Amino acid sequence: MVLLDGKQTSNNIKQEIAVEVLKIISKGQRPPHLAAILVGSDGASMTYVNSKVKACERVGFNSTLIKLPENTSEEKLLNEIKHLNQNSEIDGFIVQLPLPKHIDEDKVLLAVDFNKDVDGFHPTNVGKMTLELPCFLPATPFGILELLERYKVETSGKNVVIIGRSHIVGRPMSILMSQKRPQGNATVTLAHSRTKNLKELTLKADIIVAALGIPEFLTEDMVKKGVTIIDVGITRVKDASKKNGYALKGDVHFEGVAKKAAFITPVPGGVGPMTIAMLLKNTLLAYKNTTQTK
Ligand code: NAD
């Protein structure tokens, strides 16, 4: 069994980006700049945003964190987005999800300038991705493709089962892996909460991407020997033995499934750090797009 080490791989990617940033600075140009908007004080969201800001610092990017209170109006948030769209010093930005219930996420998504949409969630980027045009790929699927590439996991002609059809992970993953591309050319099945015969499907899968958010859902009896497992799930589960009172669990029962797997991602240290690395990669791309068109 080979562990798909997202922590190490993401560190390698960050190192590569840092080298590019040094080259940019040595030419007397400003470094790329990522901004993040966080509305409210959800624990997990704060952790994610802080890791993104820290990652920016590590590679030499500028970063701006805009923290807004939970009761921020939709209008105020849309106004912040407008400012970021117009600020030529900011190459890309993200609005950390989920947003408080009184804010319409779709409206927010549409308000982001797609040229700065480094999360790859804007319909223009989703459309371009579907048509295989240059765009920002959504960071989590992008990170999974990168992990598969760097570990040379063959995907062409393989049976891939993706569990979960969210707009940010499962669905784009299914589109990307079915395309004619490196880490594509797979025969993809997209499973979801209404899928009836999931175990039958997963038992035939060469590669399984689990992105449903149910801790340890995929068990040893559901997979065949030699399978490749990508565990996207991150759920905080109460654990009194941990200092912070919780443990992070993936969607895969790691101990059981790892015994049968050829390749498997751990949680934590698998897909999560890759997502952050690809956000940086998208920001660098946004920077290059703007500086090259100036
Ligand atoms: P989501 O929560 O929006 O949707 C869950 C999906 O799982 C739905 O499409 C649903 O149909 C499917 N599902 C639910 N129960 C199912 C079942 N019993 N069988 C089959 N399918 C079922 O999904 P999401 O936002 O993609 O998040 C999924 C998990 O991935 C969460 O734990 C989330 O925290 C994690 N996540 C991790 C990263 C990362 O960087 N590692 C990024 C995004 C999301």
CSV table of C-alpha atoms and ligand atoms in Angstrom, one decimal:
chain,number,residue,atom,x,y,z
A,1,MET,CA,0.0,0.0,0.0
A,2,VAL,CA,1.3,3.5,-0.9
A,3,LEU,CA,0.1,6.4,1.1
A,4,LEU,CA,-0.8,9.4,-1.1
A,5,ASP,CA,0.9,11.9,1.1
A,6,GLY,CA,-1.0,15.2,0.5
A,7,LYS,CA,1.0,17.0,3.2
A,8,GLN,CA,4.4,16.2,1.6
A,9,THR,CA,3.1,16.8,-2.0
A,10,SER,CA,1.5,20.1,-1.0
A,11,ASN,CA,4.8,21.2,0.6
A,12,ASN,CA,6.6,20.3,-2.7
A,13,ILE,CA,4.1,22.4,-4.6
A,14,LYS,CA,4.4,25.3,-2.2
A,15,GLN,CA,8.2,25.1,-2.6
A,16,GLU,CA,7.8,25.3,-6.4
A,17,ILE,CA,5.4,28.3,-6.1
A,18,ALA,CA,7.8,30.1,-3.6
A,19,VAL,CA,10.6,29.8,-6.2
A,20,GLU,CA,8.4,31.4,-8.8
A,21,VAL,CA,7.5,34.2,-6.4
A,22,LEU,CA,11.1,34.9,-5.7
A,23,LYS,CA,11.7,35.2,-9.5
A,24,ILE,CA,8.8,37.7,-9.7
A,25,ILE,CA,10.1,39.8,-6.8
A,26,SER,CA,13.6,39.8,-8.2
A,27,LYS,CA,12.2,41.5,-11.3
A,28,GLY,CA,11.0,44.3,-9.1
A,29,GLN,CA,7.3,43.3,-9.4
A,30,ARG,CA,4.8,42.9,-6.5
A,31,PRO,CA,4.0,39.3,-5.4
A,32,PRO,CA,0.6,37.7,-6.1
A,33,HIS,CA,-2.1,38.7,-3.6
A,34,LEU,CA,-4.9,36.5,-2.3
A,35,ALA,CA,-7.8,37.8,-0.2
A,36,ALA,CA,-10.3,35.9,1.8
A,37,ILE,CA,-13.7,36.9,3.2
A,38,LEU,CA,-14.9,35.2,6.3
A,39,VAL,CA,-18.4,35.9,7.6
A,40,GLY,CA,-19.1,34.8,11.1
A,41,SER,CA,-17.0,32.7,13.5
A,42,ASP,CA,-17.6,29.1,12.6
A,43,GLY,CA,-14.7,27.1,14.1
A,44,ALA,CA,-14.0,24.9,11.0
A,45,SER,CA,-14.2,27.9,8.6
A,46,MET,CA,-11.8,30.0,10.8
A,47,THR,CA,-9.3,27.1,10.8
A,48,TYR,CA,-9.5,26.7,7.0
A,49,VAL,CA,-9.2,30.4,6.3
A,50,ASN,CA,-6.3,30.8,8.7
A,51,SER,CA,-4.5,27.8,7.0
A,52,LYS,CA,-5.0,29.6,3.6
A,53,VAL,CA,-3.5,32.9,4.9
A,54,LYS,CA,-0.6,31.0,6.5
A,55,ALA,CA,0.1,29.2,3.3
A,56,CYS,CA,0.2,32.6,1.4
A,57,GLU,CA,2.8,33.8,3.9
A,58,ARG,CA,4.9,30.6,3.3
A,59,VAL,CA,5.1,31.1,-0.4
A,60,GLY,CA,5.7,34.8,-0.3
A,61,PHE,CA,2.2,35.9,-1.5
A,62,ASN,CA,0.5,39.0,0.0
A,63,SER,CA,-2.7,38.1,1.8
A,64,THR,CA,-5.7,40.0,3.1
A,65,LEU,CA,-8.3,38.5,5.5
A,66,ILE,CA,-11.6,40.3,5.7
A,67,LYS,CA,-13.5,39.2,8.8
A,68,LEU,CA,-17.1,40.2,8.9
A,69,PRO,CA,-19.6,39.6,11.8
A,70,GLU,CA,-22.2,36.8,11.5
A,71,ASN,CA,-25.0,39.4,11.2
A,72,THR,CA,-23.4,41.1,8.1
A,73,SER,CA,-26.1,41.9,5.6
A,74,GLU,CA,-26.0,40.4,2.1
A,75,GLU,CA,-25.7,44.0,0.7
A,76,LYS,CA,-22.6,44.7,2.8
A,77,LEU,CA,-21.0,41.4,1.7
A,78,LEU,CA,-21.8,42.1,-2.0
A,79,ASN,CA,-20.2,45.5,-1.5
A,80,GLU,CA,-17.0,44.0,-0.2
A,81,ILE,CA,-16.9,41.7,-3.2
A,82,LYS,CA,-17.4,44.7,-5.5
A,83,HIS,CA,-14.3,46.4,-3.9
A,84,LEU,CA,-12.2,43.2,-4.3
A,85,ASN,CA,-13.3,42.9,-7.9
A,86,GLN,CA,-12.2,46.4,-8.6
A,87,ASN,CA,-8.9,46.3,-6.6
A,88,SER,CA,-6.1,45.8,-9.1
A,89,GLU,CA,-3.7,44.9,-6.3
A,90,ILE,CA,-5.7,41.7,-5.5
A,91,ASP,CA,-5.3,38.9,-8.0
A,92,GLY,CA,-7.8,36.4,-6.5
A,93,PHE,CA,-10.1,36.0,-3.6
A,94,ILE,CA,-12.4,33.5,-2.0
A,95,VAL,CA,-15.5,33.8,0.1
A,96,GLN,CA,-15.3,31.1,2.7
A,97,LEU,CA,-18.4,28.8,2.7
A,98,PRO,CA,-20.8,28.1,4.3
A,99,LEU,CA,-22.3,31.6,4.7
A,100,PRO,CA,-24.9,32.5,7.3
A,101,LYS,CA,-28.4,31.4,6.3
A,102,HIS,CA,-29.7,35.0,5.6
A,103,ILE,CA,-27.2,35.3,2.8
A,104,ASP,CA,-27.9,33.9,-0.7
A,105,GLU,CA,-24.8,31.9,-1.6
A,106,ASP,CA,-25.7,31.9,-5.3
A,107,LYS,CA,-25.9,35.6,-5.4
A,108,VAL,CA,-22.5,35.9,-3.8
A,109,LEU,CA,-21.0,33.4,-6.2
A,110,LEU,CA,-22.2,35.3,-9.2
A,111,ALA,CA,-20.9,38.6,-7.8
A,112,VAL,CA,-17.3,37.4,-7.8
A,113,ASP,CA,-15.4,38.5,-11.0
A,114,PHE,CA,-14.7,35.2,-12.6
A,115,ASN,CA,-11.1,36.4,-13.4
A,116,LYS,CA,-10.5,36.5,-9.7
A,117,ASP,CA,-12.5,33.4,-8.8
A,118,VAL,CA,-9.6,31.2,-7.6
A,119,ASP,CA,-12.0,28.8,-6.0
A,120,GLY,CA,-13.3,28.0,-9.5
A,121,PHE,CA,-16.9,28.1,-8.3
A,122,HIS,CA,-18.3,30.8,-10.7
A,123,PRO,CA,-20.6,29.5,-13.5
A,124,THR,CA,-18.2,30.9,-16.1
A,125,ASN,CA,-15.3,28.8,-14.7
A,126,VAL,CA,-17.5,25.8,-14.3
A,127,GLY,CA,-18.7,26.1,-17.9
A,128,LYS,CA,-15.1,26.5,-19.2
A,129,MET,CA,-14.0,23.5,-17.1
A,130,THR,CA,-16.8,21.5,-18.7
A,131,LEU,CA,-15.7,22.5,-22.2
A,132,GLU,CA,-12.1,21.9,-21.4
A,133,LEU,CA,-11.1,25.6,-21.8
A,134,PRO,CA,-8.5,27.3,-19.8
A,135,CYS,CA,-10.0,28.3,-16.4
A,136,PHE,CA,-9.6,28.0,-12.6
A,137,LEU,CA,-10.3,24.4,-11.7
A,138,PRO,CA,-12.0,24.0,-8.3
A,139,ALA,CA,-9.2,23.6,-5.8
A,140,THR,CA,-10.2,20.2,-4.3
A,141,PRO,CA,-10.7,18.3,-7.5
A,142,PHE,CA,-7.6,20.0,-8.9
A,143,GLY,CA,-5.7,18.8,-5.9
A,144,ILE,CA,-6.9,15.3,-6.4
A,145,LEU,CA,-5.8,15.3,-10.0
A,146,GLU,CA,-2.4,16.6,-9.0
A,147,LEU,CA,-2.0,13.9,-6.3
A,148,LEU,CA,-2.9,11.2,-8.8
A,149,GLU,CA,-0.4,12.7,-11.3
A,150,ARG,CA,2.5,13.0,-8.9
A,151,TYR,CA,2.0,9.4,-7.7
A,152,LYS,CA,1.6,8.2,-11.3
A,153,VAL,CA,-1.8,6.5,-10.6
A,154,GLU,CA,-3.1,5.3,-13.9
A,155,THR,CA,-6.7,6.5,-14.6
A,156,SER,CA,-7.1,5.8,-18.3
A,157,GLY,CA,-9.8,3.2,-18.9
A,158,LYS,CA,-10.3,2.7,-15.2
A,159,ASN,CA,-13.6,2.4,-13.4
A,160,VAL,CA,-14.0,5.3,-11.1
A,161,VAL,CA,-16.8,5.7,-8.6
A,162,ILE,CA,-17.3,9.1,-7.0
A,163,ILE,CA,-19.5,9.2,-4.0
A,164,GLY,CA,-21.2,12.6,-3.5
A,165,ARG,CA,-22.4,15.1,-6.2
A,166,SER,CA,-21.7,18.5,-4.6
A,167,HIS,CA,-20.9,21.4,-6.9
A,168,ILE,CA,-17.4,21.8,-5.3
A,169,VAL,CA,-16.1,18.2,-5.2
A,170,GLY,CA,-18.1,15.3,-6.5
A,171,ARG,CA,-19.6,16.7,-9.7
A,172,PRO,CA,-16.5,18.6,-11.0
A,173,MET,CA,-14.5,15.5,-10.1
A,174,SER,CA,-16.8,13.3,-12.2
A,175,ILE,CA,-16.5,15.8,-15.2
A,176,LEU,CA,-12.7,16.1,-15.0
A,177,MET,CA,-12.0,12.4,-14.7
A,178,SER,CA,-14.2,11.6,-17.7
A,179,GLN,CA,-12.4,14.1,-19.9
A,180,LYS,CA,-9.7,13.4,-22.3
A,181,ARG,CA,-6.9,14.6,-20.1
A,182,PRO,CA,-4.0,13.3,-18.0
A,183,GLN,CA,-5.7,11.8,-14.9
A,184,GLY,CA,-8.8,11.5,-17.0
A,185,ASN,CA,-10.1,9.1,-19.6
A,186,ALA,CA,-11.8,7.1,-16.9
A,187,THR,CA,-15.3,5.5,-16.9
A,188,VAL,CA,-17.0,7.5,-14.2
A,189,THR,CA,-20.0,6.6,-12.1
A,190,LEU,CA,-21.3,9.4,-9.9
A,191,ALA,CA,-23.1,8.0,-6.8
A,192,HIS,CA,-25.2,10.0,-4.4
A,193,SER,CA,-27.7,9.7,-1.6
A,194,ARG,CA,-30.3,8.1,-3.9
A,195,THR,CA,-28.0,5.5,-5.3
A,196,LYS,CA,-29.4,2.1,-4.6
A,197,ASN,CA,-26.7,-0.5,-5.2
A,198,LEU,CA,-23.6,1.4,-4.0
A,199,LYS,CA,-21.7,-1.6,-2.7
A,200,GLU,CA,-22.1,-3.4,-6.1
A,201,LEU,CA,-20.6,-0.3,-7.7
A,202,THR,CA,-17.7,0.3,-5.3
A,203,LEU,CA,-16.7,-3.4,-5.5
A,204,LYS,CA,-16.1,-3.0,-9.2
A,205,ALA,CA,-14.2,0.3,-8.8
A,206,ASP,CA,-10.5,0.7,-9.5
A,207,ILE,CA,-10.6,4.2,-8.0
A,208,ILE,CA,-13.0,5.5,-5.4
A,209,VAL,CA,-13.4,9.2,-4.5
A,210,ALA,CA,-15.4,9.5,-1.3
A,211,ALA,CA,-16.9,12.9,-0.8
A,212,LEU,CA,-20.1,12.6,1.2
A,213,GLY,CA,-19.2,13.8,4.7
A,214,ILE,CA,-20.2,10.7,6.6
A,215,PRO,CA,-17.3,9.6,8.8
A,216,GLU,CA,-15.9,6.1,8.0
A,217,PHE,CA,-18.7,5.4,5.6
A,218,LEU,CA,-16.6,3.3,3.1
A,219,THR,CA,-15.6,0.1,4.7
A,220,GLU,CA,-13.3,-2.8,3.8
A,221,ASP,CA,-16.1,-5.1,2.6
A,222,MET,CA,-17.1,-2.4,0.0
A,223,VAL,CA,-13.8,-2.3,-2.0
A,224,LYS,CA,-11.8,-4.7,-4.1
A,225,LYS,CA,-8.1,-5.5,-3.7
A,226,GLY,CA,-5.7,-3.1,-5.4
A,227,VAL,CA,-8.2,-0.1,-5.3
A,228,THR,CA,-7.1,3.5,-5.2
A,229,ILE,CA,-8.9,5.5,-2.5
A,230,ILE,CA,-9.2,9.2,-2.4
A,231,ASP,CA,-10.9,10.3,0.9
A,232,VAL,CA,-12.2,13.9,0.7
A,233,GLY,CA,-14.3,13.8,3.8
A,234,ILE,CA,-13.4,15.9,6.8
A,235,THR,CA,-15.8,15.6,9.8
A,236,ARG,CA,-15.0,16.8,13.3
A,237,VAL,CA,-15.9,14.0,15.7
A,238,LYS,CA,-15.9,14.5,19.5
A,239,ASP,CA,-12.8,12.9,21.0
A,240,ALA,CA,-12.1,13.6,24.7
A,241,SER,CA,-8.5,12.3,24.3
A,242,LYS,CA,-7.7,15.2,21.9
A,243,LYS,CA,-6.5,18.6,23.3
A,244,ASN,CA,-9.1,20.5,21.2
A,245,GLY,CA,-11.9,18.0,22.0
A,246,TYR,CA,-12.4,16.5,18.6
A,247,ALA,CA,-10.7,14.3,15.9
A,248,LEU,CA,-10.9,14.7,12.2
A,249,LYS,CA,-12.4,11.8,10.4
A,250,GLY,CA,-12.5,11.0,6.7
A,251,ASP,CA,-15.3,9.2,4.8
A,252,VAL,CA,-13.2,6.0,4.7
A,253,HIS,CA,-12.6,3.5,7.4
A,254,PHE,CA,-8.9,3.8,7.0
A,255,GLU,CA,-7.6,0.8,8.9
A,256,GLY,CA,-9.8,-1.6,7.2
A,257,VAL,CA,-9.7,-0.2,3.6
A,258,ALA,CA,-5.9,0.4,3.7
A,259,LYS,CA,-5.4,-3.3,3.9
A,260,LYS,CA,-6.8,-3.8,0.5
A,261,ALA,CA,-5.8,-0.6,-1.2
A,262,ALA,CA,-2.9,0.0,-3.6
A,263,PHE,CA,-3.0,3.8,-3.0
A,264,ILE,CA,-4.9,5.6,-0.2
A,265,THR,CA,-5.0,9.2,1.1
A,266,PRO,CA,-5.0,9.7,4.9
A,267,VAL,CA,-7.2,12.1,6.8
A,268,PRO,CA,-5.8,14.5,7.9
A,269,GLY,CA,-2.8,15.0,5.6
A,270,GLY,CA,-4.4,13.9,2.3
A,271,VAL,CA,-6.8,15.9,0.1
A,272,GLY,CA,-7.0,18.8,2.6
A,273,PRO,CA,-3.5,20.2,2.2
A,274,MET,CA,-3.7,19.7,-1.5
A,275,THR,CA,-6.8,21.9,-1.7
A,276,ILE,CA,-4.8,24.8,-0.2
A,277,ALA,CA,-1.8,24.2,-2.5
A,278,MET,CA,-4.1,24.4,-5.5
A,279,LEU,CA,-5.7,27.6,-4.3
A,280,LEU,CA,-2.2,29.1,-4.3
A,281,LYS,CA,-1.6,27.7,-7.8
A,282,ASN,CA,-4.8,29.3,-9.0
A,283,THR,CA,-3.8,32.6,-7.4
A,284,LEU,CA,-0.5,32.5,-9.2
A,285,LEU,CA,-2.3,31.8,-12.4
A,286,ALA,CA,-4.7,34.7,-11.8
A,287,TYR,CA,-1.6,36.9,-11.2
A,288,LYS,CA,0.0,35.8,-14.4
A,289,ASN,CA,-3.2,36.3,-16.3
A,290,THR,CA,-3.5,39.9,-15.1
A,291,THR,CA,0.2,40.9,-15.3
A,292,GLN,CA,0.4,39.4,-18.8
A,293,THR,CA,-2.6,41.4,-20.1
A,294,LYS,CA,-1.3,44.7,-18.7
B,1,NAD,P1,-22.0,18.0,0.5
B,1,NAD,O1,-22.0,17.9,1.9
B,1,NAD,O2,-22.5,19.2,-0.2
B,1,NAD,O3,-22.9,16.8,-0.1
B,1,NAD,C1,-22.7,15.5,0.2
B,1,NAD,C2,-23.0,14.6,-1.0
B,1,NAD,O4,-22.9,13.2,-0.5
B,1,NAD,C3,-24.4,14.8,-1.6
B,1,NAD,O5,-24.2,14.9,-3.0
B,1,NAD,C4,-25.1,13.5,-1.3
B,1,NAD,O6,-26.0,13.1,-2.3
B,1,NAD,C5,-24.0,12.5,-1.0
B,1,NAD,N1,-24.4,11.5,0.0
B,1,NAD,C6,-24.9,11.7,1.2
B,1,NAD,N2,-25.2,10.5,1.8
B,1,NAD,C7,-24.9,9.6,0.9
B,1,NAD,C8,-24.9,8.2,1.0
B,1,NAD,N3,-25.4,7.5,2.0
B,1,NAD,N4,-24.5,7.5,-0.1
B,1,NAD,C9,-24.1,8.1,-1.2
B,1,NAD,N5,-24.0,9.5,-1.3
B,1,NAD,C10,-24.4,10.2,-0.2
B,1,NAD,O7,-20.5,17.5,-0.1
B,1,NAD,P2,-19.2,18.3,-0.1
B,1,NAD,O8,-19.3,19.7,0.2
B,1,NAD,O9,-18.5,17.8,-1.3
B,1,NAD,O10,-18.4,17.7,1.2
B,1,NAD,C11,-18.2,16.3,1.4
B,1,NAD,C12,-17.2,16.1,2.5
B,1,NAD,O11,-15.9,16.6,2.0
B,1,NAD,C13,-17.4,16.8,3.8
B,1,NAD,O12,-16.9,16.1,4.8
B,1,NAD,C14,-16.5,18.1,3.6
B,1,NAD,O13,-16.1,18.6,4.8
B,1,NAD,C15,-15.4,17.5,2.8
B,1,NAD,N6,-14.6,18.5,2.0
B,1,NAD,C16,-13.3,18.4,2.1
B,1,NAD,C17,-12.5,19.2,1.3
B,1,NAD,C18,-11.0,19.1,1.4
B,1,NAD,O14,-10.3,20.0,1.0
B,1,NAD,N7,-10.5,18.0,1.9
B,1,NAD,C19,-13.1,20.1,0.5
B,1,NAD,C20,-14.5,20.2,0.4
B,1,NAD,C21,-15.2,19.3,1.2
